[in-house]
PDB file of C-alpha atoms in Angstrom:
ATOM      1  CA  UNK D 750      -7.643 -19.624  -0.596  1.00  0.00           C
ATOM      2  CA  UNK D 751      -9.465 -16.853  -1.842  1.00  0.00           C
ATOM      3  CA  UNK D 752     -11.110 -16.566   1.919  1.00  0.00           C
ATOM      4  CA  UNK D 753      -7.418 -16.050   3.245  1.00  0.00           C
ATOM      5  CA  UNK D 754      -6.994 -12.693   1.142  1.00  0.00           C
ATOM      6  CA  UNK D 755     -10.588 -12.132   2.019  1.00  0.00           C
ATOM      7  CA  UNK D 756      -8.988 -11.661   5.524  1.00  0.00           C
ATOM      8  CA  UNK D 757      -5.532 -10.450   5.438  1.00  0.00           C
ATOM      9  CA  UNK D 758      -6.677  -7.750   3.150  1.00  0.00           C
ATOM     10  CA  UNK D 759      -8.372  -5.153   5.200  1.00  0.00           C
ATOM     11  CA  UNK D 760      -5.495  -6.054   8.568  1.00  0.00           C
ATOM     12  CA  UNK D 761      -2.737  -4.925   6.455  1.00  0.00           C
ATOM     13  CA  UNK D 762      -5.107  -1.523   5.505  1.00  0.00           C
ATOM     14  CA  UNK D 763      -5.790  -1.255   9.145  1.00  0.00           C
ATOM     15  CA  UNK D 764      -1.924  -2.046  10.278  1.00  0.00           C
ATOM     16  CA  UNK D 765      -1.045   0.192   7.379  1.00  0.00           C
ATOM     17  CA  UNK D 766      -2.987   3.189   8.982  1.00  0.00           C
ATOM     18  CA  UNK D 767      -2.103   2.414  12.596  1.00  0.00           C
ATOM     19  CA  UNK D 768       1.730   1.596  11.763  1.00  0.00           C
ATOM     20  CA  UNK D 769       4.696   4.105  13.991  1.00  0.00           C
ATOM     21  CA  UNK D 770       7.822   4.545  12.914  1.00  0.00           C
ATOM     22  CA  UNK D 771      10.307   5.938  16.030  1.00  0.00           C
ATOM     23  CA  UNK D 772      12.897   6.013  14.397  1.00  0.00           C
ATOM     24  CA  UNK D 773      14.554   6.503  10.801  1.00  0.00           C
ATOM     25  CA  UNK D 774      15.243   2.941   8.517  1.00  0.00           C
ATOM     26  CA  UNK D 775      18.579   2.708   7.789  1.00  0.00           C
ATOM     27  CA  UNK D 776      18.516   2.195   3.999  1.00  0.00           C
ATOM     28  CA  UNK D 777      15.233   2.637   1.969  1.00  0.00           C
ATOM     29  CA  UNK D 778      12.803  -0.166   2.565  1.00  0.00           C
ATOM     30  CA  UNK D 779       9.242  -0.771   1.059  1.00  0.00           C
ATOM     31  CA  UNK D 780       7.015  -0.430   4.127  1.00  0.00           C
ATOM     32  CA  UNK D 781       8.081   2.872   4.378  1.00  0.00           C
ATOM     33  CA  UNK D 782       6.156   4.230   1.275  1.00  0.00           C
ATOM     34  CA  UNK D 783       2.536   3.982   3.205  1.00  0.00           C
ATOM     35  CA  UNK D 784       4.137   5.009   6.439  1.00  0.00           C
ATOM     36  CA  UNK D 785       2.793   8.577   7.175  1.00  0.00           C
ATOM     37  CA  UNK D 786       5.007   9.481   9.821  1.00  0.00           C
ATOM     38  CA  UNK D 787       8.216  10.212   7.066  1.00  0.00           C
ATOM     39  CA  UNK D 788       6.298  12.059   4.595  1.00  0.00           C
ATOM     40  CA  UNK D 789       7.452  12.007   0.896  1.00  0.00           C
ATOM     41  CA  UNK D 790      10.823  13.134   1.455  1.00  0.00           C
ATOM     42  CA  UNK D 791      12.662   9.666   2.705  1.00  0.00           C
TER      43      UNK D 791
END
């Protein structure tokens, strides 16, 4: 189990860095904190 987080760890820090957002969310959703391309202000 602990090899698992050993894994998915560091993808979700490199899809975290790489993710694109084209368009606004409609309401507030969590993903949206560590995407860089809204800023602070959303």
């Amino acid at each position: 189990m602990f090899g698992v987080f050993l894994i998915c760890i560091p993808i979700a820090m490199k899809s975290a860095e790489l993710e694109q957002r084209p368009h606004h969310p409609v309401r507030s959703i969590p993903s949206q904190l560590w995407c860089k391309n809204f800023g602070k202000e959303y």
